[in-house]
PDB file of C-alpha atoms and ligand atoms in Angstrom:
ATOM      1  CA  MET A 104      -0.049   0.024   0.068  1.00 94.00           C
ATOM      2  CA  VAL A 105       1.536   3.394  -0.960  1.00 97.00           C
ATOM      3  CA  VAL A 106       0.067   6.641   0.507  1.00 98.00           C
ATOM      4  CA  HIS A 107       0.354  10.128  -1.311  1.00 98.00           C
ATOM      5  CA  VAL A 108      -0.863  13.272   0.405  1.00 98.00           C
ATOM      6  CA  PHE A 109      -1.834  16.037  -1.688  1.00 98.00           C
ATOM      7  CA  LYS A 110      -1.907  19.694  -0.868  1.00 98.00           C
ATOM      8  CA  THR A 111      -5.458  20.230  -2.516  1.00 96.00           C
ATOM      9  CA  PRO A 112      -8.314  18.269  -3.773  1.00 97.00           C
ATOM     10  CA  GLU A 113      -7.498  19.452  -7.144  1.00 97.00           C
ATOM     11  CA  GLU A 114      -3.934  17.952  -7.138  1.00 98.00           C
ATOM     12  CA  LEU A 115      -5.248  14.877  -5.959  1.00 98.00           C
ATOM     13  CA  ALA A 116      -7.768  14.715  -8.789  1.00 98.00           C
ATOM     14  CA  GLN A 117      -5.387  15.325 -11.543  1.00 98.00           C
ATOM     15  CA  ALA A 118      -2.942  12.652 -10.093  1.00 98.00           C
ATOM     16  CA  ALA A 119      -5.652  10.177  -9.818  1.00 98.00           C
ATOM     17  CA  ALA A 120      -6.920  10.905 -13.358  1.00 98.00           C
ATOM     18  CA  MET A 121      -3.314  10.263 -14.532  1.00 98.00           C
ATOM     19  CA  VAL A 122      -3.437   6.833 -13.087  1.00 98.00           C
ATOM     20  CA  PHE A 123      -6.414   6.118 -15.202  1.00 98.00           C
ATOM     21  CA  ALA A 124      -5.056   7.663 -18.256  1.00 98.00           C
ATOM     22  CA  ALA A 125      -2.053   5.467 -17.987  1.00 98.00           C
ATOM     23  CA  GLN A 126      -3.993   2.535 -17.390  1.00 98.00           C
ATOM     24  CA  ILE A 127      -6.267   3.288 -20.317  1.00 98.00           C
ATOM     25  CA  ALA A 128      -3.007   3.996 -22.649  1.00 98.00           C
ATOM     26  CA  LYS A 129      -1.719   0.461 -21.573  1.00 97.00           C
ATOM     27  CA  LYS A 130      -5.104  -1.432 -21.989  1.00 98.00           C
ATOM     28  CA  PRO A 131      -7.591   0.442 -24.158  1.00 98.00           C
ATOM     29  CA  ASP A 132     -10.362  -2.038 -23.372  1.00 98.00           C
ATOM     30  CA  THR A 133      -9.525  -1.787 -19.683  1.00 98.00           C
ATOM     31  CA  VAL A 134     -12.145  -2.754 -17.178  1.00 98.00           C
ATOM     32  CA  LEU A 135     -12.688  -0.066 -14.550  1.00 98.00           C
ATOM     33  CA  GLY A 136     -14.316  -0.447 -11.039  1.00 98.00           C
ATOM     34  CA  LEU A 137     -15.950   2.858 -10.496  1.00 98.00           C
ATOM     35  CA  ALA A 138     -17.193   4.640  -7.281  1.00 98.00           C
ATOM     36  CA  THR A 139     -19.712   7.219  -6.486  1.00 98.00           C
ATOM     37  CA  GLY A 140     -20.126   9.906  -3.541  1.00 96.00           C
ATOM     38  CA  SER A 141     -18.678  13.465  -3.642  1.00 96.00           C
ATOM     39  CA  THR A 142     -15.145  12.306  -3.502  1.00 98.00           C
ATOM     40  CA  PRO A 143     -14.337  11.113  -6.951  1.00 98.00           C
ATOM     41  CA  VAL A 144     -16.395  13.978  -8.764  1.00 98.00           C
ATOM     42  CA  GLY A 145     -13.055  15.960  -9.227  1.00 98.00           C
ATOM     43  CA  THR A 146     -11.215  13.136 -10.863  1.00 98.00           C
ATOM     44  CA  TYR A 147     -14.374  12.132 -12.898  1.00 98.00           C
ATOM     45  CA  ARG A 148     -14.220  16.002 -14.142  1.00 98.00           C
ATOM     46  CA  GLU A 149     -10.485  15.947 -14.837  1.00 98.00           C
ATOM     47  CA  LEU A 150     -11.134  12.558 -16.925  1.00 98.00           C
ATOM     48  CA  ALA A 151     -13.932  14.270 -18.880  1.00 98.00           C
ATOM     49  CA  ARG A 152     -11.385  17.059 -19.633  1.00 98.00           C
ATOM     50  CA  LEU A 153      -8.576  14.821 -20.577  1.00 98.00           C
ATOM     51  CA  ASN A 154     -10.895  13.166 -23.130  1.00 98.00           C
ATOM     52  CA  ARG A 155     -12.202  16.334 -24.670  1.00 98.00           C
ATOM     53  CA  LEU A 156      -8.664  17.183 -25.285  1.00 97.00           C
ATOM     54  CA  GLY A 157      -8.070  13.517 -26.986  1.00 96.00           C
ATOM     55  CA  LEU A 158      -5.655  12.224 -24.386  1.00 96.00           C
ATOM     56  CA  ILE A 159      -7.662   9.498 -23.247  1.00 97.00           C
ATOM     57  CA  ASP A 160      -9.992   7.363 -25.308  1.00 98.00           C
ATOM     58  CA  PHE A 161     -12.827   5.443 -23.419  1.00 98.00           C
ATOM     59  CA  SER A 162     -14.223   3.884 -26.755  1.00 98.00           C
ATOM     60  CA  GLU A 163     -13.275   0.407 -25.659  1.00 98.00           C
ATOM     61  CA  VAL A 164     -13.496   0.873 -21.827  1.00 98.00           C
ATOM     62  CA  ARG A 165     -15.713  -1.075 -19.794  1.00 98.00           C
ATOM     63  CA  THR A 166     -16.983  -0.101 -16.246  1.00 98.00           C
ATOM     64  CA  TYR A 167     -18.692  -1.755 -13.310  1.00 98.00           C
ATOM     65  CA  ASN A 168     -19.834   0.261 -10.550  1.00 98.00           C
ATOM     66  CA  LEU A 169     -19.506  -0.449  -6.788  1.00 98.00           C
ATOM     67  CA  ASP A 170     -22.948  -0.287  -5.698  1.00 98.00           C
ATOM     68  CA  GLU A 171     -26.556   1.108  -5.816  1.00 98.00           C
ATOM     69  CA  TYR A 172     -29.666   1.753  -3.465  1.00 98.00           C
ATOM     70  CA  ILE A 173     -32.205  -0.739  -3.143  1.00 98.00           C
ATOM     71  CA  GLY A 174     -35.281   0.472  -4.628  1.00 97.00           C
ATOM     72  CA  LEU A 175     -34.022   3.463  -6.754  1.00 97.00           C
ATOM     73  CA  GLU A 176     -34.861   3.423 -10.317  1.00 96.00           C
ATOM     74  CA  PRO A 177     -31.841   4.424 -12.546  1.00 97.00           C
ATOM     75  CA  THR A 178     -33.639   7.637 -13.346  1.00 97.00           C
ATOM     76  CA  HIS A 179     -34.172   8.661  -9.860  1.00 97.00           C
ATOM     77  CA  ASP A 180     -31.467  11.454  -9.387  1.00 96.00           C
ATOM     78  CA  GLN A 181     -30.185  10.168  -6.284  1.00 97.00           C
ATOM     79  CA  SER A 182     -29.615   6.759  -7.858  1.00 98.00           C
ATOM     80  CA  TYR A 183     -25.855   5.762  -8.547  1.00 98.00           C
ATOM     81  CA  ARG A 184     -26.694   5.196 -12.177  1.00 98.00           C
ATOM     82  CA  TYR A 185     -27.799   8.544 -12.544  1.00 98.00           C
ATOM     83  CA  PHE A 186     -24.848   9.924 -10.462  1.00 98.00           C
ATOM     84  CA  MET A 187     -22.581   8.238 -12.988  1.00 98.00           C
ATOM     85  CA  ASN A 188     -24.292   9.540 -16.132  1.00 98.00           C
ATOM     86  CA  ASP A 189     -24.479  13.010 -14.783  1.00 98.00           C
ATOM     87  CA  ASN A 190     -20.827  12.895 -13.589  1.00 98.00           C
ATOM     88  CA  LEU A 191     -18.957  11.089 -16.067  1.00 98.00           C
ATOM     89  CA  PHE A 192     -20.643   9.056 -18.927  1.00 98.00           C
ATOM     90  CA  ASN A 193     -22.619  11.634 -20.317  1.00 98.00           C
ATOM     91  CA  HIS A 194     -19.317  13.863 -20.672  1.00 98.00           C
ATOM     92  CA  ILE A 195     -16.792  10.878 -22.288  1.00 98.00           C
ATOM     93  CA  ASN A 196     -16.815   8.915 -25.213  1.00 98.00           C
ATOM     94  CA  ILE A 197     -17.653   5.706 -23.523  1.00 98.00           C
ATOM     95  CA  LYS A 198     -20.294   3.336 -24.998  1.00 98.00           C
ATOM     96  CA  MET A 199     -23.339   3.311 -22.570  1.00 98.00           C
ATOM     97  CA  GLU A 200     -23.719  -0.411 -23.177  1.00 98.00           C
ATOM     98  CA  ASN A 201     -20.399  -0.835 -21.636  1.00 98.00           C
ATOM     99  CA  THR A 202     -21.160   0.850 -18.510  1.00 98.00           C
ATOM    100  CA  HIS A 203     -22.576  -1.229 -15.657  1.00 98.00           C
ATOM    101  CA  VAL A 204     -24.050  -0.334 -12.127  1.00 98.00           C
ATOM    102  CA  PRO A 205     -25.710  -2.970 -10.026  1.00 98.00           C
ATOM    103  CA  CYS A 206     -29.714  -3.049 -10.273  1.00 97.00           C
ATOM    104  CA  GLY A 207     -31.387  -2.181  -7.115  1.00 97.00           C
ATOM    105  CA  THR A 208     -34.977  -2.652  -8.456  1.00 97.00           C
ATOM    106  CA  GLY A 209     -34.978  -6.393  -9.472  1.00 96.00           C
ATOM    107  CA  ALA A 210     -37.292  -8.925  -8.294  1.00 97.00           C
ATOM    108  CA  ASP A 211     -34.516 -11.164  -6.652  1.00 98.00           C
ATOM    109  CA  HIS A 212     -31.697  -9.147  -5.267  1.00 98.00           C
ATOM    110  CA  TRP A 213     -29.254 -11.981  -4.345  1.00 98.00           C
ATOM    111  CA  ALA A 214     -29.765 -13.219  -7.854  1.00 98.00           C
ATOM    112  CA  ASP A 215     -28.717  -9.862  -9.256  1.00 98.00           C
ATOM    113  CA  ALA A 216     -25.943  -9.945  -7.190  1.00 98.00           C
ATOM    114  CA  ARG A 217     -24.731 -13.386  -8.235  1.00 98.00           C
ATOM    115  CA  ALA A 218     -25.242 -12.255 -11.817  1.00 98.00           C
ATOM    116  CA  TYR A 219     -23.058  -9.201 -11.322  1.00 98.00           C
ATOM    117  CA  ASP A 220     -20.283 -11.022  -9.911  1.00 98.00           C
ATOM    118  CA  GLU A 221     -20.498 -13.483 -13.065  1.00 98.00           C
ATOM    119  CA  ALA A 222     -20.510 -10.495 -15.243  1.00 98.00           C
ATOM    120  CA  VAL A 223     -17.071  -9.027 -13.896  1.00 98.00           C
ATOM    121  CA  GLU A 224     -15.398 -12.483 -13.834  1.00 97.00           C
ATOM    122  CA  ALA A 225     -16.873 -12.804 -17.496  1.00 98.00           C
ATOM    123  CA  ALA A 226     -15.071  -9.409 -18.573  1.00 98.00           C
ATOM    124  CA  GLY A 227     -12.053 -10.727 -16.882  1.00 98.00           C
ATOM    125  CA  GLY A 228     -12.084  -8.938 -13.449  1.00 98.00           C
ATOM    126  CA  ILE A 229     -11.577  -5.322 -12.566  1.00 98.00           C
ATOM    127  CA  ASP A 230      -8.270  -3.745 -13.825  1.00 98.00           C
ATOM    128  CA  LEU A 231      -8.327  -0.611 -11.768  1.00 98.00           C
ATOM    129  CA  GLN A 232     -10.830  -0.223  -8.828  1.00 98.00           C
ATOM    130  CA  LEU A 233     -11.482   3.148  -7.568  1.00 98.00           C
ATOM    131  CA  LEU A 234     -12.560   3.509  -4.358  1.00 98.00           C
ATOM    132  CA  GLY A 235     -13.738   6.462  -1.697  1.00 98.00           C
ATOM    133  CA  ILE A 236     -14.146   5.687   1.970  1.00 98.00           C
ATOM    134  CA  GLY A 237     -16.989   6.031   4.295  1.00 96.00           C
ATOM    135  CA  HIS A 238     -16.399   7.861   7.526  1.00 95.00           C
ATOM    136  CA  ASN A 239     -16.850   4.276   9.374  1.00 95.00           C
ATOM    137  CA  GLY A 240     -14.287   2.933   6.876  1.00 97.00           C
ATOM    138  CA  HIS A 241     -16.618   1.316   4.448  1.00 96.00           C
ATOM    139  CA  ILE A 242     -15.832   0.706   0.723  1.00 98.00           C
ATOM    140  CA  GLY A 243     -18.400   0.450  -1.611  1.00 96.00           C
ATOM    141  CA  PHE A 244     -21.407  -0.140   0.737  1.00 95.00           C
ATOM    142  CA  ASN A 245     -19.546  -2.807   2.545  1.00 96.00           C
ATOM    143  CA  GLU A 246     -20.249  -1.559   5.946  1.00 94.00           C
ATOM    144  CA  PRO A 247     -18.195  -2.497   9.320  1.00 96.00           C
ATOM    145  CA  ASN A 248     -19.087  -6.169  10.246  1.00 95.00           C
ATOM    146  CA  ASP A 249     -17.788  -9.290  12.026  1.00 96.00           C
ATOM    147  CA  LYS A 250     -16.494 -10.884   8.686  1.00 96.00           C
ATOM    148  CA  PHE A 251     -15.496  -9.633   5.287  1.00 97.00           C
ATOM    149  CA  ILE A 252     -18.396 -10.474   2.832  1.00 96.00           C
ATOM    150  CA  TYR A 253     -16.816 -11.939  -0.388  1.00 96.00           C
ATOM    151  CA  GLY A 254     -19.283 -11.576  -2.976  1.00 98.00           C
ATOM    152  CA  THR A 255     -21.754  -8.988  -4.119  1.00 98.00           C
ATOM    153  CA  ASN A 256     -24.244  -8.565  -1.385  1.00 97.00           C
ATOM    154  CA  ILE A 257     -27.317  -6.779   0.059  1.00 97.00           C
ATOM    155  CA  VAL A 258     -26.127  -4.582   2.754  1.00 96.00           C
ATOM    156  CA  LYS A 259     -28.292  -2.782   5.680  1.00 95.00           C
ATOM    157  CA  LEU A 260     -26.707   0.710   5.915  1.00 95.00           C
ATOM    158  CA  THR A 261     -25.518   1.518   9.223  1.00 93.00           C
ATOM    159  CA  ARG A 262     -26.298   4.826  11.358  1.00 95.00           C
ATOM    160  CA  SER A 263     -23.160   6.481  10.218  1.00 90.00           C
ATOM    161  CA  THR A 264     -23.717   6.001   6.359  1.00 92.00           C
ATOM    162  CA  ILE A 265     -27.561   7.040   7.015  1.00 96.00           C
ATOM    163  CA  ASP A 266     -26.445  10.161   8.508  1.00 95.00           C
ATOM    164  CA  ALA A 267     -23.756  11.035   5.728  1.00 91.00           C
ATOM    165  CA  ASN A 268     -25.876  10.342   2.842  1.00 94.00           C
ATOM    166  CA  LYS A 269     -29.527  11.577   4.032  1.00 96.00           C
ATOM    167  CA  ILE A 270     -28.595  15.026   3.250  1.00 95.00           C
ATOM    168  CA  TYR A 271     -28.952  14.128  -0.423  1.00 95.00           C
ATOM    169  CA  PHE A 272     -32.428  13.132   0.125  1.00 97.00           C
ATOM    170  CA  PRO A 273     -35.442  15.568   0.978  1.00 96.00           C
ATOM    171  CA  THR A 274     -35.918  13.720   4.360  1.00 96.00           C
ATOM    172  CA  GLU A 275     -34.344  10.635   5.738  1.00 97.00           C
ATOM    173  CA  ASP A 276     -37.484   8.677   4.988  1.00 96.00           C
ATOM    174  CA  ASP A 277     -36.710   9.069   1.344  1.00 96.00           C
ATOM    175  CA  MET A 278     -33.393   7.618   1.669  1.00 97.00           C
ATOM    176  CA  PRO A 279     -33.373   3.664   0.954  1.00 97.00           C
ATOM    177  CA  LYS A 280     -31.908   1.821   4.030  1.00 97.00           C
ATOM    178  CA  GLU A 281     -30.555  -0.738   2.069  1.00 98.00           C
ATOM    179  CA  ALA A 282     -28.246  -1.116  -0.624  1.00 97.00           C
ATOM    180  CA  ILE A 283     -26.456  -3.833  -3.252  1.00 98.00           C
ATOM    181  CA  SER A 284     -22.605  -3.773  -3.090  1.00 98.00           C
ATOM    182  CA  PHE A 285     -19.885  -5.166  -5.043  1.00 98.00           C
ATOM    183  CA  GLY A 286     -18.147  -7.367  -2.224  1.00 98.00           C
ATOM    184  CA  ILE A 287     -14.748  -7.327  -0.638  1.00 98.00           C
ATOM    185  CA  GLY A 288     -13.458 -10.217  -2.865  1.00 97.00           C
ATOM    186  CA  GLY A 289     -14.234  -8.606  -6.028  1.00 97.00           C
ATOM    187  CA  ILE A 290     -12.550  -5.425  -4.893  1.00 98.00           C
ATOM    188  CA  MET A 291      -9.408  -7.446  -3.773  1.00 98.00           C
ATOM    189  CA  LYS A 292      -9.548  -9.349  -6.931  1.00 98.00           C
ATOM    190  CA  ALA A 293      -8.892  -6.085  -8.699  1.00 98.00           C
ATOM    191  CA  LYS A 294      -5.469  -5.815 -10.538  1.00 98.00           C
ATOM    192  CA  ALA A 295      -4.851  -2.435  -9.091  1.00 98.00           C
ATOM    193  CA  VAL A 296      -6.803  -0.413  -6.512  1.00 98.00           C
ATOM    194  CA  ILE A 297      -6.833   3.369  -5.977  1.00 98.00           C
ATOM    195  CA  LEU A 298      -8.430   4.934  -2.901  1.00 98.00           C
ATOM    196  CA  LEU A 299      -9.237   8.387  -2.534  1.00 98.00           C
ATOM    197  CA  ALA A 300     -10.313  10.426   0.480  1.00 98.00           C
ATOM    198  CA  LEU A 301     -10.826  14.229   1.115  1.00 98.00           C
ATOM    199  CA  GLY A 302     -11.407  16.129   4.393  1.00 98.00           C
ATOM    200  CA  LYS A 303     -10.975  16.004   8.084  1.00 97.00           C
ATOM    201  CA  GLY A 304     -14.044  13.781   8.337  1.00 97.00           C
ATOM    202  CA  LYS A 305     -12.271  10.807   6.859  1.00 98.00           C
ATOM    203  CA  ALA A 306      -8.918  11.086   8.926  1.00 98.00           C
ATOM    204  CA  GLN A 307      -9.818   8.611  11.148  1.00 98.00           C
ATOM    205  CA  ALA A 308     -10.827   5.899   8.654  1.00 98.00           C
ATOM    206  CA  ILE A 309      -7.584   6.693   6.885  1.00 98.00           C
ATOM    207  CA  HIS A 310      -5.525   6.369   9.950  1.00 98.00           C
ATOM    208  CA  ASP A 311      -7.151   3.086  10.891  1.00 98.00           C
ATOM    209  CA  THR A 312      -6.949   1.795   6.993  1.00 98.00           C
ATOM    210  CA  VAL A 313      -3.315   2.586   6.874  1.00 98.00           C
ATOM    211  CA  HIS A 314      -2.035   1.944  10.357  1.00 97.00           C
ATOM    212  CA  GLY A 315      -4.495  -0.376  12.015  1.00 97.00           C
ATOM    213  CA  GLU A 316      -4.813  -4.169  12.089  1.00 97.00           C
ATOM    214  CA  ILE A 317      -6.904  -5.738   9.309  1.00 98.00           C
ATOM    215  CA  ASP A 318     -10.238  -6.001  10.785  1.00 97.00           C
ATOM    216  CA  PRO A 319     -13.790  -6.208   9.146  1.00 97.00           C
ATOM    217  CA  LYS A 320     -14.740  -3.523  11.684  1.00 97.00           C
ATOM    218  CA  CYS A 321     -12.851  -1.161   9.226  1.00 97.00           C
ATOM    219  CA  PRO A 322     -13.473  -2.962   5.892  1.00 98.00           C
ATOM    220  CA  ALA A 323     -10.930  -0.738   4.032  1.00 98.00           C
ATOM    221  CA  SER A 324      -8.215  -2.088   6.288  1.00 98.00           C
ATOM    222  CA  ILE A 325      -8.126  -5.333   4.069  1.00 98.00           C
ATOM    223  CA  LEU A 326      -6.547  -3.304   1.522  1.00 98.00           C
ATOM    224  CA  LYS A 327      -3.245  -3.640   3.435  1.00 97.00           C
ATOM    225  CA  ALA A 328      -3.383  -7.197   1.881  1.00 97.00           C
ATOM    226  CA  HIS A 329      -3.711  -6.156  -1.581  1.00 98.00           C
ATOM    227  CA  PRO A 330      -0.730  -6.142  -3.709  1.00 97.00           C
ATOM    228  CA  ASN A 331      -1.120  -2.786  -5.546  1.00 98.00           C
ATOM    229  CA  THR A 332      -3.031  -0.238  -3.530  1.00 98.00           C
ATOM    230  CA  ILE A 333      -2.574   3.461  -4.030  1.00 98.00           C
ATOM    231  CA  ILE A 334      -4.267   5.691  -1.302  1.00 98.00           C
ATOM    232  CA  MET A 335      -4.451   9.356  -2.259  1.00 98.00           C
ATOM    233  CA  VAL A 336      -5.735  11.805   0.250  1.00 98.00           C
ATOM    234  CA  ASP A 337      -5.620  15.388   0.938  1.00 98.00           C
ATOM    235  CA  GLU A 338      -3.798  16.907   3.824  1.00 97.00           C
ATOM    236  CA  ALA A 339      -6.967  16.882   6.014  1.00 98.00           C
ATOM    237  CA  ALA A 340      -7.839  13.341   5.318  1.00 98.00           C
ATOM    238  CA  GLY A 341      -4.115  12.534   5.832  1.00 98.00           C
ATOM    239  CA  SER A 342      -3.921  14.621   9.010  1.00 98.00           C
ATOM    240  CA  MET A 343      -3.749  11.358  11.485  1.00 98.00           C
ATOM    241  CA  LEU A 344      -1.151   9.523   9.636  1.00 96.00           C
TER     242      LEU A 344
HETATM  243  C1  GLP B 642     -21.158   6.138  -0.272  1.00 67.13           C
HETATM  244  C2  GLP B 642     -20.613   5.175  -1.422  1.00 67.13           C
HETATM  245  C3  GLP B 642     -19.063   4.915  -1.188  1.00 67.13           C
HETATM  246  C4  GLP B 642     -18.296   6.221  -0.808  1.00 67.13           C
HETATM  247  C5  GLP B 642     -18.950   6.928   0.195  1.00 67.13           C
HETATM  248  C6  GLP B 642     -18.198   8.133   0.555  1.00 67.13           C
HETATM  249  O1  GLP B 642     -21.474   5.516   0.991  1.00 67.13           O
HETATM  250  N1  GLP B 642     -21.385   3.942  -1.259  1.00 67.13           N
HETATM  251  O2  GLP B 642     -18.691   4.383  -2.309  1.00 67.13           O
HETATM  252  O3  GLP B 642     -17.044   5.962  -0.879  1.00 67.13           O
HETATM  253  O4  GLP B 642     -20.331   6.995   0.339  1.00 67.13           O
HETATM  254  O5  GLP B 642     -18.982   9.370  -0.005  1.00 67.13           O
HETATM  255  P1  GLP B 642     -18.309  10.702  -0.032  1.00 67.13           P
HETATM  256  O6  GLP B 642     -17.341  10.687  -1.072  1.00 67.13           O
HETATM  257  O7  GLP B 642     -19.333  11.553  -0.497  1.00 67.13           O
HETATM  258  O8  GLP B 642     -17.779  10.968   1.208  1.00 67.13           O
END
């Protein structure tokens, strides 16, 4: 695990986008694992800028997102499919059919979860996995737990996550309390992982990820066992390192 601390979120976004650019230059049909949340928005903006300049070509790239709220239609403005279209896919030359977000509205969520893992496997696995991190150390929506959950799974969101994300909904009642999330096993099988964190609110989770024991109570701590993980933080998120 290597850790880079950046002076500003803009510098972090530029550096993260460069990791993507290098990966896609090396393998044009790269399989990306993508994340939502406020943290990667600057990186997505930078990727769109580089794409406009002709410096990154997404035409053969395939993407698999980490997670989706249970019960939100893709057209809902707080669904992660909507987020991805709005923040990235609509601004780059990717083929929409090459983009994938777990389905949160199917009749059988566990069948959808299994199908998602099979689809990622069939695509050859994730080449480069982008992650944010929750205040409680969650990655994707894999919440603190007694054990690491291997496959894509249906998660009950914790109070910490509900408090962090309810601000995006008119009221807390409007926010789904369950999500479908790509599992820890899928993340760990990615050939490379890049985890981004911004702001003081993430300092403890970053400290526990980097300095703590590998512990399912801080799901991101498993990344210590990953052979190729880059952690990029701003000074605030890195303030406890
Ligand atoms: C959500 C997402 C995570 C994300 C986290 C942090 O819970 N499921 O993938 O990393 O939020 O979000 P933010 O970047 O807005 O702090």
